[in-house]
PDB file of C-alpha atoms in Angstrom:
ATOM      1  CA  UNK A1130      32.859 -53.790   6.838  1.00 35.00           C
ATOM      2  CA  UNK A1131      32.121 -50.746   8.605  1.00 36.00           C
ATOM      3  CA  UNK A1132      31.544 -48.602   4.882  1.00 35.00           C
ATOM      4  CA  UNK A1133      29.178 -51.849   4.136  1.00 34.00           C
ATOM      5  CA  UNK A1134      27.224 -51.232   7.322  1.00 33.00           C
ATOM      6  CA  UNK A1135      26.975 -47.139   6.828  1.00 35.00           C
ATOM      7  CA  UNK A1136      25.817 -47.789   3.145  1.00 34.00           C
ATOM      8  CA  UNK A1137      23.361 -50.402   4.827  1.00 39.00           C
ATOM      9  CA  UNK A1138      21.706 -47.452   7.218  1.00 39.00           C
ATOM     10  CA  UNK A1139      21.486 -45.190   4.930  1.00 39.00           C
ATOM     11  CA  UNK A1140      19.238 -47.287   2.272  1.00 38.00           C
ATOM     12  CA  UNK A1141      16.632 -48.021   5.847  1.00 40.00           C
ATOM     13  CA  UNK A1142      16.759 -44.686   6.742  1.00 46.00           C
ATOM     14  CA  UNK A1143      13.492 -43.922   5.063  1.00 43.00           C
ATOM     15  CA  UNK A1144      11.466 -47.202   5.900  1.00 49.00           C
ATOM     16  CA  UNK A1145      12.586 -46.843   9.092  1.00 51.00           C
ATOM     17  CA  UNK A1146      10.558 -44.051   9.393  1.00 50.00           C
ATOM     18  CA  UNK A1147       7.605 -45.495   8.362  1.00 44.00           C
ATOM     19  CA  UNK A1148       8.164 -48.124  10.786  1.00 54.00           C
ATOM     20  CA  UNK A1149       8.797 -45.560  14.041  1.00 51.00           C
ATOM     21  CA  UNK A1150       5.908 -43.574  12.455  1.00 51.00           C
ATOM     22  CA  UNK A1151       3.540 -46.232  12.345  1.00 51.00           C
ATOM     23  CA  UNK A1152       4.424 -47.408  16.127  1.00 56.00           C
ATOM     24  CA  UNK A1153       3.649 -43.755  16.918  1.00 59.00           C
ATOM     25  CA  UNK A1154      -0.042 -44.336  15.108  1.00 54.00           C
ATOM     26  CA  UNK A1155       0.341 -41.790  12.802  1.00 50.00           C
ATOM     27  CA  UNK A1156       1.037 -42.074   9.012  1.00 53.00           C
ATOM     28  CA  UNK A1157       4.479 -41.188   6.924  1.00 51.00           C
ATOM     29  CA  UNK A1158       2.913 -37.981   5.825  1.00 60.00           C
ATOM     30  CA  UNK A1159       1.495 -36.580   9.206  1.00 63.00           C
ATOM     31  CA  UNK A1160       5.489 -38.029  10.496  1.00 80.00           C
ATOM     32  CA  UNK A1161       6.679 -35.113   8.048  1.00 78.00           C
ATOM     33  CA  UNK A1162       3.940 -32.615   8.812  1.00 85.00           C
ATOM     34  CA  UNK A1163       5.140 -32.503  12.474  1.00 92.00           C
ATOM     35  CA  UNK A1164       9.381 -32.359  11.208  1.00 96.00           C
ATOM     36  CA  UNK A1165       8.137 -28.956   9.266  1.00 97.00           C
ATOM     37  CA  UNK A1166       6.514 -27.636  12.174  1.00 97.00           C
ATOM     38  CA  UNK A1167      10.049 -28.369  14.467  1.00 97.00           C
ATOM     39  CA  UNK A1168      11.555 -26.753  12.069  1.00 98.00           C
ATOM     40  CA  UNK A1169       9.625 -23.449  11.667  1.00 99.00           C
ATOM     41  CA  UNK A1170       9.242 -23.602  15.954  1.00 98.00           C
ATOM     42  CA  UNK A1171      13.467 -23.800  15.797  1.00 99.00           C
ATOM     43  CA  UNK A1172      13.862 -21.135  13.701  1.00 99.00           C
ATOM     44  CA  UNK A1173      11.071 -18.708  15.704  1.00 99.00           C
ATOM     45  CA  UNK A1174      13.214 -19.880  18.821  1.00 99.00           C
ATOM     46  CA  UNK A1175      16.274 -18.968  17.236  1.00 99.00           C
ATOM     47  CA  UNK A1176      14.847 -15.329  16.000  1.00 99.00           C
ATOM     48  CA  UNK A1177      13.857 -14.464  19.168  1.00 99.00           C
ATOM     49  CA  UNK A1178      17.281 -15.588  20.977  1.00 99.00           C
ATOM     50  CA  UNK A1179      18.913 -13.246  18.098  1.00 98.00           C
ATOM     51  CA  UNK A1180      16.559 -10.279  19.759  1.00 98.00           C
ATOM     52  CA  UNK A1181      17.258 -10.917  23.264  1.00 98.00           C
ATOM     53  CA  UNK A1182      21.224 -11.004  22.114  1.00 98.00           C
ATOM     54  CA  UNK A1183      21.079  -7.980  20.619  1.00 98.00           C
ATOM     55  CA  UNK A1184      19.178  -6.107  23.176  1.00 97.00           C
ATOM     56  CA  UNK A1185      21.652  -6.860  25.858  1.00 98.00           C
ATOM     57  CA  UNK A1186      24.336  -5.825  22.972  1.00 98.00           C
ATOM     58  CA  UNK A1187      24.836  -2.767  24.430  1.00 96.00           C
ATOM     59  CA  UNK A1188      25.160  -3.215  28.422  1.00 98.00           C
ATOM     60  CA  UNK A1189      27.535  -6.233  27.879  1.00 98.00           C
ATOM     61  CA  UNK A1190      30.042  -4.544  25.096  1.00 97.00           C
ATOM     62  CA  UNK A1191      30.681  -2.455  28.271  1.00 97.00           C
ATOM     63  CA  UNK A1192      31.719  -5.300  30.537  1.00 98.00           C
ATOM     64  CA  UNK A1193      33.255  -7.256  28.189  1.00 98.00           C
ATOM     65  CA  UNK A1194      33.430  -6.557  24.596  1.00 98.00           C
ATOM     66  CA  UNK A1195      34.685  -9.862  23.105  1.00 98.00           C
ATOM     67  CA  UNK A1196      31.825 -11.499  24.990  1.00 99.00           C
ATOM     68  CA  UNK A1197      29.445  -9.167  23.411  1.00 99.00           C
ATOM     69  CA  UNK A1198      30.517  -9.449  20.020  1.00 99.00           C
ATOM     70  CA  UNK A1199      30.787 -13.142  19.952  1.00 99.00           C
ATOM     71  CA  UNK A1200      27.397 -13.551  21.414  1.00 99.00           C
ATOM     72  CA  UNK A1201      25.850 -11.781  18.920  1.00 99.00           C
ATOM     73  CA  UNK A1202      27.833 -13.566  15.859  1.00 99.00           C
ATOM     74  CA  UNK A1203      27.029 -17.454  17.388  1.00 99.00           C
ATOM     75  CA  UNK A1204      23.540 -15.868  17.467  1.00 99.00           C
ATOM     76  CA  UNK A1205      23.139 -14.873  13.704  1.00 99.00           C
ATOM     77  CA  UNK A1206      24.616 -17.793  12.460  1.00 99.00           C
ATOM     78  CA  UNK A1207      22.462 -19.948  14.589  1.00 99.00           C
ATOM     79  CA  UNK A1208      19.664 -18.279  12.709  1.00 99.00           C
ATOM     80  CA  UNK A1209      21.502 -19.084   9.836  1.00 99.00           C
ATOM     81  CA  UNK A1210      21.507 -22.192  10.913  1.00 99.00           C
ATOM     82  CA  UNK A1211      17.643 -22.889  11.735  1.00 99.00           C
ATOM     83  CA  UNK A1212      17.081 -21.324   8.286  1.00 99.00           C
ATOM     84  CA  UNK A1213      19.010 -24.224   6.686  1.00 99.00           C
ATOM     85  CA  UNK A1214      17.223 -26.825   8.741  1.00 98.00           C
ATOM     86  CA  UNK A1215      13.535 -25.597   7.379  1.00 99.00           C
ATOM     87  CA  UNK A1216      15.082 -25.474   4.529  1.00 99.00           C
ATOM     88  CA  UNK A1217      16.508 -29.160   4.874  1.00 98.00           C
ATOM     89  CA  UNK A1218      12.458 -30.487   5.082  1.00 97.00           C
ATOM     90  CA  UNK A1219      11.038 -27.785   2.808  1.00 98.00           C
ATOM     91  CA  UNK A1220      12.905 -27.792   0.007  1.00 97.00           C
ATOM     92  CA  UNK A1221       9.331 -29.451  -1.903  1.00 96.00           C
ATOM     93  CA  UNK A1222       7.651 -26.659  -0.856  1.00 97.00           C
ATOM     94  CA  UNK A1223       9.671 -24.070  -2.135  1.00 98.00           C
ATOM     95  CA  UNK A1224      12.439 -23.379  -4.196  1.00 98.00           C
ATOM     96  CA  UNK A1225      14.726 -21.591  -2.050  1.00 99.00           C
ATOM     97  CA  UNK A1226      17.290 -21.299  -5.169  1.00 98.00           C
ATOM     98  CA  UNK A1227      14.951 -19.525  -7.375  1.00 98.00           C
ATOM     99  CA  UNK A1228      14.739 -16.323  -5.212  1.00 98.00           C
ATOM    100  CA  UNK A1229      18.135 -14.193  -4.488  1.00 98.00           C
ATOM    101  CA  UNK A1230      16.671 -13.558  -0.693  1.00 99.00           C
ATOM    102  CA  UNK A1231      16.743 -17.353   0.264  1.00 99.00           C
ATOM    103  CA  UNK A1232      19.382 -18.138  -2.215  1.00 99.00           C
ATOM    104  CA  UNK A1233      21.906 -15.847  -0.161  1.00 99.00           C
ATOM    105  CA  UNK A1234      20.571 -16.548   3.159  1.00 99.00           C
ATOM    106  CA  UNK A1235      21.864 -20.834   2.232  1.00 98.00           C
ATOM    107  CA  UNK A1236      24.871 -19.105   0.599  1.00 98.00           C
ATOM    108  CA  UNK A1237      25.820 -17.620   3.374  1.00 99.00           C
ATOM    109  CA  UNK A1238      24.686 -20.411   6.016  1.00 98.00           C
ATOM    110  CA  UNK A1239      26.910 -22.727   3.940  1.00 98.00           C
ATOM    111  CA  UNK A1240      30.175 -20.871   4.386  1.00 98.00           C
ATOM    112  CA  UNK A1241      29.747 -20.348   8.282  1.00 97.00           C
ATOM    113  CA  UNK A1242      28.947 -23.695   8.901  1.00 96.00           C
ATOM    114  CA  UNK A1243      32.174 -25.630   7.001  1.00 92.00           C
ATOM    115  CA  UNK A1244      34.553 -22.638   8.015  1.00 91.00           C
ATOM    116  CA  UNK A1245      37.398 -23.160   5.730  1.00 91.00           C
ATOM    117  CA  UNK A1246      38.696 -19.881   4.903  1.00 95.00           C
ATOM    118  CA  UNK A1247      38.076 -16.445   6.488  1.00 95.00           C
ATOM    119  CA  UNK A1248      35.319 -14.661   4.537  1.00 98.00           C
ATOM    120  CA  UNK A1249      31.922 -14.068   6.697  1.00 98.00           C
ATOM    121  CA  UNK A1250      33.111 -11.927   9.390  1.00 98.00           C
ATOM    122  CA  UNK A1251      30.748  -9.317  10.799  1.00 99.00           C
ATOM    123  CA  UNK A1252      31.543  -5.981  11.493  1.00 99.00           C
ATOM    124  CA  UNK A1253      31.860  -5.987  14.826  1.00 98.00           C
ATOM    125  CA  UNK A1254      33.746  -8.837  14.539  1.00 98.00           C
ATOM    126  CA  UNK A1255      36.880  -6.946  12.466  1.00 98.00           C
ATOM    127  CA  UNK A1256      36.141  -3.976  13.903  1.00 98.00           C
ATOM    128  CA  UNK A1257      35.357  -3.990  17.725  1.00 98.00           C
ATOM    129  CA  UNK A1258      37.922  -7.290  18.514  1.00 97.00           C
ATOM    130  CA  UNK A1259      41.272  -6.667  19.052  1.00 95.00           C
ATOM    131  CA  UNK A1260      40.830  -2.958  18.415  1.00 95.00           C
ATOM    132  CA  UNK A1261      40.729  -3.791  14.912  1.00 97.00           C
ATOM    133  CA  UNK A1262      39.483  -0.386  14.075  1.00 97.00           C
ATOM    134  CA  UNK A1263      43.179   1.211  14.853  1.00 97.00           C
ATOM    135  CA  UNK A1264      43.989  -0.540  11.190  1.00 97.00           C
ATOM    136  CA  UNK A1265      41.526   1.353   9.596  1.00 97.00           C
ATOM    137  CA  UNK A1266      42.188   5.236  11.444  1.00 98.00           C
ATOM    138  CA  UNK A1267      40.953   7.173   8.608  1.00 98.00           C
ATOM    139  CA  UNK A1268      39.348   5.367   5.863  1.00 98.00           C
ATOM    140  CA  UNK A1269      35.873   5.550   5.325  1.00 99.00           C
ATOM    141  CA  UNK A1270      33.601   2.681   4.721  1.00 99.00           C
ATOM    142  CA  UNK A1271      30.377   2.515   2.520  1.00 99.00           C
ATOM    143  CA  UNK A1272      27.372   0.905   4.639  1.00 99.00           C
ATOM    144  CA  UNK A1273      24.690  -0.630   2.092  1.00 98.00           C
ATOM    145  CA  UNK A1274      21.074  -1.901   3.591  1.00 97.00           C
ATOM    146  CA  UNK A1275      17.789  -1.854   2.564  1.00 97.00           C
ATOM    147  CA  UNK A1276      14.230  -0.188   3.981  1.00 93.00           C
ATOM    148  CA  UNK A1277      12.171  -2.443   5.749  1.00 93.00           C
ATOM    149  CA  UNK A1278       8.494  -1.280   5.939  1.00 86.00           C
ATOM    150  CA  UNK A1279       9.712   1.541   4.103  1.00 75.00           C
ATOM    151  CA  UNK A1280      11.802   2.508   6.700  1.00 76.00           C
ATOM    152  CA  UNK A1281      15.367   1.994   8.062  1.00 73.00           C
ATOM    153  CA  UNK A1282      16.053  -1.258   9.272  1.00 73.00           C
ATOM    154  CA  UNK A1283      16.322  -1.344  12.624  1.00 82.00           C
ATOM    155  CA  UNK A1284      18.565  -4.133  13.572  1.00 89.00           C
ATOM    156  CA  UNK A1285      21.361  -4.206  11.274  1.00 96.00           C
ATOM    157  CA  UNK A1286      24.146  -7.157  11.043  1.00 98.00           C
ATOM    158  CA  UNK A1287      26.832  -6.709   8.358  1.00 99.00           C
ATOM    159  CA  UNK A1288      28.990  -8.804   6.308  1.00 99.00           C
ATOM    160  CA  UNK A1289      31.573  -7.418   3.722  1.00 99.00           C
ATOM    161  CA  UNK A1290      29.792  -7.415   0.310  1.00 99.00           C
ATOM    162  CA  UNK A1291      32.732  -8.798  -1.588  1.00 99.00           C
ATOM    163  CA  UNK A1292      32.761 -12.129   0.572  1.00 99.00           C
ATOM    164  CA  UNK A1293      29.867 -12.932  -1.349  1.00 99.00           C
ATOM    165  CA  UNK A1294      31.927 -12.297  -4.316  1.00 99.00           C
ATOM    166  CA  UNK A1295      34.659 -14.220  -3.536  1.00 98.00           C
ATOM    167  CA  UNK A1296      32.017 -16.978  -3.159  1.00 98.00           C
ATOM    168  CA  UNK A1297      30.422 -16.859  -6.022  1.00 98.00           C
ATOM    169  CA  UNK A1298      32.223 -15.215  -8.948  1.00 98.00           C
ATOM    170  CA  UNK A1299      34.525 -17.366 -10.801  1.00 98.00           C
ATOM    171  CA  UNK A1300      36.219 -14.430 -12.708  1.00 98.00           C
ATOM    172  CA  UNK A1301      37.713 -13.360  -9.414  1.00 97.00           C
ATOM    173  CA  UNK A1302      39.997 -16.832  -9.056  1.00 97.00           C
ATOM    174  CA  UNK A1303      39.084 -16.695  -5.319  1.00 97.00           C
ATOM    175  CA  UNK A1304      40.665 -19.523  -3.416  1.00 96.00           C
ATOM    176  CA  UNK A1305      37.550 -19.281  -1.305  1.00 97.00           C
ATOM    177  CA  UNK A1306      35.337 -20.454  -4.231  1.00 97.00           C
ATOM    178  CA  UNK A1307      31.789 -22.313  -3.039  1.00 96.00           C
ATOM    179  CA  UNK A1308      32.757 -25.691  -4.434  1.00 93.00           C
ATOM    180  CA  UNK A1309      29.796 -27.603  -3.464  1.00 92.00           C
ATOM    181  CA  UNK A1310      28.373 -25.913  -6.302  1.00 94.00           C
ATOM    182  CA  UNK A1311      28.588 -26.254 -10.171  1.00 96.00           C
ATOM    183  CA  UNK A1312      29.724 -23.613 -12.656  1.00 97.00           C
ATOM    184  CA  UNK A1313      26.157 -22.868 -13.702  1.00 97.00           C
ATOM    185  CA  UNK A1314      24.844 -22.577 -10.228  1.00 97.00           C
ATOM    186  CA  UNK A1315      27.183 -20.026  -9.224  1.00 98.00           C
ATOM    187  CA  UNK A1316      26.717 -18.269 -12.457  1.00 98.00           C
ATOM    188  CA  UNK A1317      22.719 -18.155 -11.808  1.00 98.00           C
ATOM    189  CA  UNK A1318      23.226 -16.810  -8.011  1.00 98.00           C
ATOM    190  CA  UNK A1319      25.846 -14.375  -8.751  1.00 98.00           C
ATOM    191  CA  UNK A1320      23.334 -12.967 -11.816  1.00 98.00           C
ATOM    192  CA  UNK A1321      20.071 -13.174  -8.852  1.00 98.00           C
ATOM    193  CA  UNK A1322      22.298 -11.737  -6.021  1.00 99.00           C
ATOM    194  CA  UNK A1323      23.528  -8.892  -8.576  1.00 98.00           C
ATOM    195  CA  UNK A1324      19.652  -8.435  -9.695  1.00 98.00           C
ATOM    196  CA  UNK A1325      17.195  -9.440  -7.415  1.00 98.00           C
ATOM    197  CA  UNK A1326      19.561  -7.507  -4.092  1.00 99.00           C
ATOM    198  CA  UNK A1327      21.155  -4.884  -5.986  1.00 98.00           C
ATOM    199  CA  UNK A1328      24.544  -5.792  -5.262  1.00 99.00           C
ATOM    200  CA  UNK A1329      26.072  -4.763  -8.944  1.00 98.00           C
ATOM    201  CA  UNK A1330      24.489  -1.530  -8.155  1.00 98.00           C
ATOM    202  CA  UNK A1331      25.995  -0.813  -4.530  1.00 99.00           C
ATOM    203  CA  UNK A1332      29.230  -2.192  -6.239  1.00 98.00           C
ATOM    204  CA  UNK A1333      28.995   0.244  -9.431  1.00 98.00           C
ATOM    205  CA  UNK A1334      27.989   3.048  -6.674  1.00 98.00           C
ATOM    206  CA  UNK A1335      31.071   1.549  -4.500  1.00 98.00           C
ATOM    207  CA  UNK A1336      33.531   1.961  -7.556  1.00 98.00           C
ATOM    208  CA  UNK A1337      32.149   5.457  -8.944  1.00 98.00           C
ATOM    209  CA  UNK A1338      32.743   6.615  -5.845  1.00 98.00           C
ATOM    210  CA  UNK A1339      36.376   5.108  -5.503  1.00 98.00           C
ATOM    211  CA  UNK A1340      35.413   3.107  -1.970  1.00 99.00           C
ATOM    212  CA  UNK A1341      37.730  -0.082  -2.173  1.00 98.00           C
ATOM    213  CA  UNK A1342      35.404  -3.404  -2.280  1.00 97.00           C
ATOM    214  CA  UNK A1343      37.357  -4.719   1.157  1.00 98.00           C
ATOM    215  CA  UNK A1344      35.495  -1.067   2.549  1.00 99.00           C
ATOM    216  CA  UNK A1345      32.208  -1.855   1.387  1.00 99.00           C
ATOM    217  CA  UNK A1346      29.699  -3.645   4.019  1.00 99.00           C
ATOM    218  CA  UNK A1347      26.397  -4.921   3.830  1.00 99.00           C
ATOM    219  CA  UNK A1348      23.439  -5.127   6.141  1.00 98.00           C
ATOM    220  CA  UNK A1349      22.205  -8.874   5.636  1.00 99.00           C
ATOM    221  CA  UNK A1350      19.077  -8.511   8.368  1.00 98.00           C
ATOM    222  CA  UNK A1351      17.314  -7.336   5.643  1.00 98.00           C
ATOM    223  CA  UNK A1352      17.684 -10.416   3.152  1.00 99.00           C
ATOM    224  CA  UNK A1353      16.965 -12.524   6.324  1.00 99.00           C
ATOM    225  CA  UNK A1354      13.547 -11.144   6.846  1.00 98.00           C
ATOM    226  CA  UNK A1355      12.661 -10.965   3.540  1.00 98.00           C
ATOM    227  CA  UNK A1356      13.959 -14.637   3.292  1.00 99.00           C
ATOM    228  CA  UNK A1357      11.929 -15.795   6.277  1.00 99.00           C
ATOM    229  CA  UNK A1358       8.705 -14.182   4.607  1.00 98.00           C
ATOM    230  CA  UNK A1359       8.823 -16.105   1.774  1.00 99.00           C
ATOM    231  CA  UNK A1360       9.159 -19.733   2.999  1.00 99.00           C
ATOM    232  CA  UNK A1361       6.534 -18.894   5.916  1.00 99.00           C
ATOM    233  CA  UNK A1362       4.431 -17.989   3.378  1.00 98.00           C
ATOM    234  CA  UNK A1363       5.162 -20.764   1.274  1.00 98.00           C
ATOM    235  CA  UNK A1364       4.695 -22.894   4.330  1.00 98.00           C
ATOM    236  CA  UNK A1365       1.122 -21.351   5.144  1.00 98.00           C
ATOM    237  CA  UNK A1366      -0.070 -21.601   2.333  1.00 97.00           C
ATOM    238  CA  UNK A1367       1.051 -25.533   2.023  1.00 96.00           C
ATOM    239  CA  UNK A1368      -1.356 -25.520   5.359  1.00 96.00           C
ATOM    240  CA  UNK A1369       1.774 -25.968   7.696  1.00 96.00           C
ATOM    241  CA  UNK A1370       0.674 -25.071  11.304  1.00 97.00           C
ATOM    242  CA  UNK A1371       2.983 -22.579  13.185  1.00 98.00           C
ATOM    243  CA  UNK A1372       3.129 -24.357  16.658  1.00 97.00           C
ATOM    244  CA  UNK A1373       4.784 -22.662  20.230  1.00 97.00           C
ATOM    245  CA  UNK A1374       4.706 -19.254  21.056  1.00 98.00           C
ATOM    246  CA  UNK A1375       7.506 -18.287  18.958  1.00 98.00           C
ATOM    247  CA  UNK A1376       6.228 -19.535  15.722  1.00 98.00           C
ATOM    248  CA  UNK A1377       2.832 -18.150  16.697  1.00 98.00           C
ATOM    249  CA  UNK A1378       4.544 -14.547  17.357  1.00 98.00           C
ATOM    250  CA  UNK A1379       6.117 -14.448  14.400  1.00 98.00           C
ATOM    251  CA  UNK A1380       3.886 -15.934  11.833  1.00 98.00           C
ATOM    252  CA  UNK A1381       1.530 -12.627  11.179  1.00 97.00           C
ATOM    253  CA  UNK A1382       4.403 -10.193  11.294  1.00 96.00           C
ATOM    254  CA  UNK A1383       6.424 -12.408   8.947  1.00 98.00           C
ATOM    255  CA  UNK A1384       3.323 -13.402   6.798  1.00 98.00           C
ATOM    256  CA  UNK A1385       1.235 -10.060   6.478  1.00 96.00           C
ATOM    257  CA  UNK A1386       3.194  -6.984   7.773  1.00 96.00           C
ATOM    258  CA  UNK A1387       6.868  -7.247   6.802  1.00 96.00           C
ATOM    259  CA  UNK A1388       8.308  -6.219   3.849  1.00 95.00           C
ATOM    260  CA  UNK A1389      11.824  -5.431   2.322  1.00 96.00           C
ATOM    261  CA  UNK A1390      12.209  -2.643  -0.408  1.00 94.00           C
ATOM    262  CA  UNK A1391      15.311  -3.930  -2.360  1.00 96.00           C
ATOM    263  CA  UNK A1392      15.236  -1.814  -4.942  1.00 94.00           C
ATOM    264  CA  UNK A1393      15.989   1.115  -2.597  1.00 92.00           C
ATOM    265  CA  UNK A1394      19.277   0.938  -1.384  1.00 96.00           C
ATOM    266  CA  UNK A1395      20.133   3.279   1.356  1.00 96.00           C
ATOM    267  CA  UNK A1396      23.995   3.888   1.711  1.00 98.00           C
ATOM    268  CA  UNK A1397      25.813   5.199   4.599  1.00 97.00           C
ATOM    269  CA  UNK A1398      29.581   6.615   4.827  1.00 98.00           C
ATOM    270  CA  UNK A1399      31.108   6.054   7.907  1.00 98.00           C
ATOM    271  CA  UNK A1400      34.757   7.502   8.485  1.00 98.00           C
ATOM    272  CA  UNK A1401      36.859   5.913  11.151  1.00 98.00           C
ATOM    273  CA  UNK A1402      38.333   8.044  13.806  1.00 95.00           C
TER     274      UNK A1402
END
């Protein structure tokens, strides 16, 4: 009875809405207009609580450093999270799966939010908790990111490069494997990741130069802004309206100034001590 009644909501969901829509005075379409807009205003919101995190980073890793750290990890994925959500009532609009940027940015997002293995652990997180750094005294990492307005990126967030891997590429036999995709999928996002981000070229660099893959990080605040540039664009130019201060604050500098260079990679070595 109660899997007759679920199946029952589910097939009204969508004249429902006509119905609340129409009580409102407004049509279907205009109903749809204004779930964009939430969207795009929830991820600004969420942007900006990611800056305000990260600026109080540093006096709060003083006081209390697993505080800090989680802070600043709920506040990335929550971005993650608002990505996903425009992405939810967007996905006519643009097709975040045809672009390595947006593709990661769900691919990630995905594996956060159903949290069933341990991949997707920031840097601070293995490093700064627990003194995790005492397990690495004297190996040296390779730090991958990307120029942004031709420059260094100046927030930086990163995630081990071979989680994506472990994700994604079925010739590894990872237990971790995203399953909620098919064979051909995976085979498509691994080839735009590998192209379209570099990654088989900071993994080539990575194994030329005899760094282990579990030492090999890389900064993902890049593929976020390059991934919010695209669907505000898209959005724009669909005549979406960027409503609330956020969204109004960060639609020209996400529309007509940003910019990531991925075909520069910048490396970094960083030795543990």
């Amino acid at each position: 009875m109660q899997l007759e009644l679920t199946r029952n909501c589910c097939r009204t969901s969508f004249p429902l809405r006509y119905k609340l829509a129409a009580e409102r005075g407004v049509s279907f379409q205009e109903s749809f207009v204004d779930i964009k807009e939430q969207a795009i205003k929830k991820l600004a919101n969420s942007m900006r609580i990611y800056v305000e995190t990260h600026m109080d980073f540093q006096r709060l890793k003083t006081i209390d450093i697993e505080e800090a750290v989680e802070n600043l990890d709920r506040a990335f994925e929550a971005k993650l999270e608002a990505f996903h959500s425009l992405y939810d009532v967007t996905k006519d609009d643009l097709d975040y799966f045809s672009y390595g940027d947006t593709a990661a940015i769900i691919l990630m997002r995905n594996a956060i939010h159903h949290r069933d293995h341990l991949l997707f652990q920031s840097w601070n997180h293995n490093m700064a908790l627990n003194e995790g750094y005492k397990k690495h005294l004297g190996a040296e990492f390779l730090l991958a990111g990307y120029d942004v307005l031709d420059s260094t990126a100046r927030m930086r967030y990163f995630y081990k490069l071979e989680d994506f891997y472990l994700r994604i590429d079925e010739s590894l036999q990872s237990p971790y494997i995203e399953s909620r995709m098919g064979s051909k999928n995976r085979k498509k996002l691994l080839s735009q990741l590998g192209s379209e981000l570099n990654f088989s070229d900071i993994k080539q660099k990575a194994e030329s130069e005899r760094y282990p893959i579990k030492q090999v990080y890389v900064n993902v605040m890049p593929i976020f802004i390059s991934a919010v540039c695209r669907a505000f664009t898209a959005l724009k130019e669909k005549g979406v309206e960027f409503k609330g201060f956020d969204a109004r604050a960060y639609e020209a500098p996400f529309i007509n100034e940003l910019k990531v260079d991925f075909a520069k990679v910048v490396y970094e070595p960083l030795r543990i001590t």
